[in-house]
Steps between C-alpha positions, in 0.01 A plus 500: 500500500465867638170652604491717177513161298195372701273797439241529232722766339744230400312236299675150492525491131764777513736271698620323170578836330675651811716164549595514123598873531712437801679201342575735195603796700778297675689474167737778370500870550221646717497810274459289183206329653332802664601791254722454190540865483672512833717211407613695193565811697708308768710329235571826333577673824733223608683515161569883522684730729313622788307828456734801522483689808644795678757421765250626758241231397768226525577621845129510587467141388775381697366685810176341440655162466668532838176620657297210368768252595542609866177667576231324300629147469371297783784365709418122451533567123824704511669248751399220275640688195824598668564140609521395143574818302758775522359829596620687214346250274150536680535879463582471143196276429275730666649809312433300182141460612472862558654586166257259326208692676653840381526375132138370521391844622695677221347254233152582633550867487649488154189277387697213419260264672175661394380178347472341839 
C-alpha cells in the first residue's frame, strides 16, 4: 500500500471500488473503457487513408522520426528494440505514431472531437 493510500485523503471504503475499476479496465480496448469517442475516432482513422499532406510535410515527418529515434530514444530502449526488430520497422512504427498525432491535431482543429 502506498503512502497516498494510507492518508486520510484515501478512505478505506474506496478500495473496493478501485479494485473493481482496475479489474474491469484490464479487459478490452483502453479507449473503449476510458473514452468511447476516442475509440470510434481511432477505428475510423485506421480504416481510412492517412490525412492528405504535401510532400514537404511527409519529409518533415520522416525527419522527425529519425530525430526521435536517434536523439530522443534512450540507448537502452533503442538497443533492446534493435535486438528484436529491424530498424526500418521501428522507424515505420514511430512514423505511424506521429501520423496518428497529426490526424488527431487535424480532427481537433476541425472540431471533430468537440464532444470530448
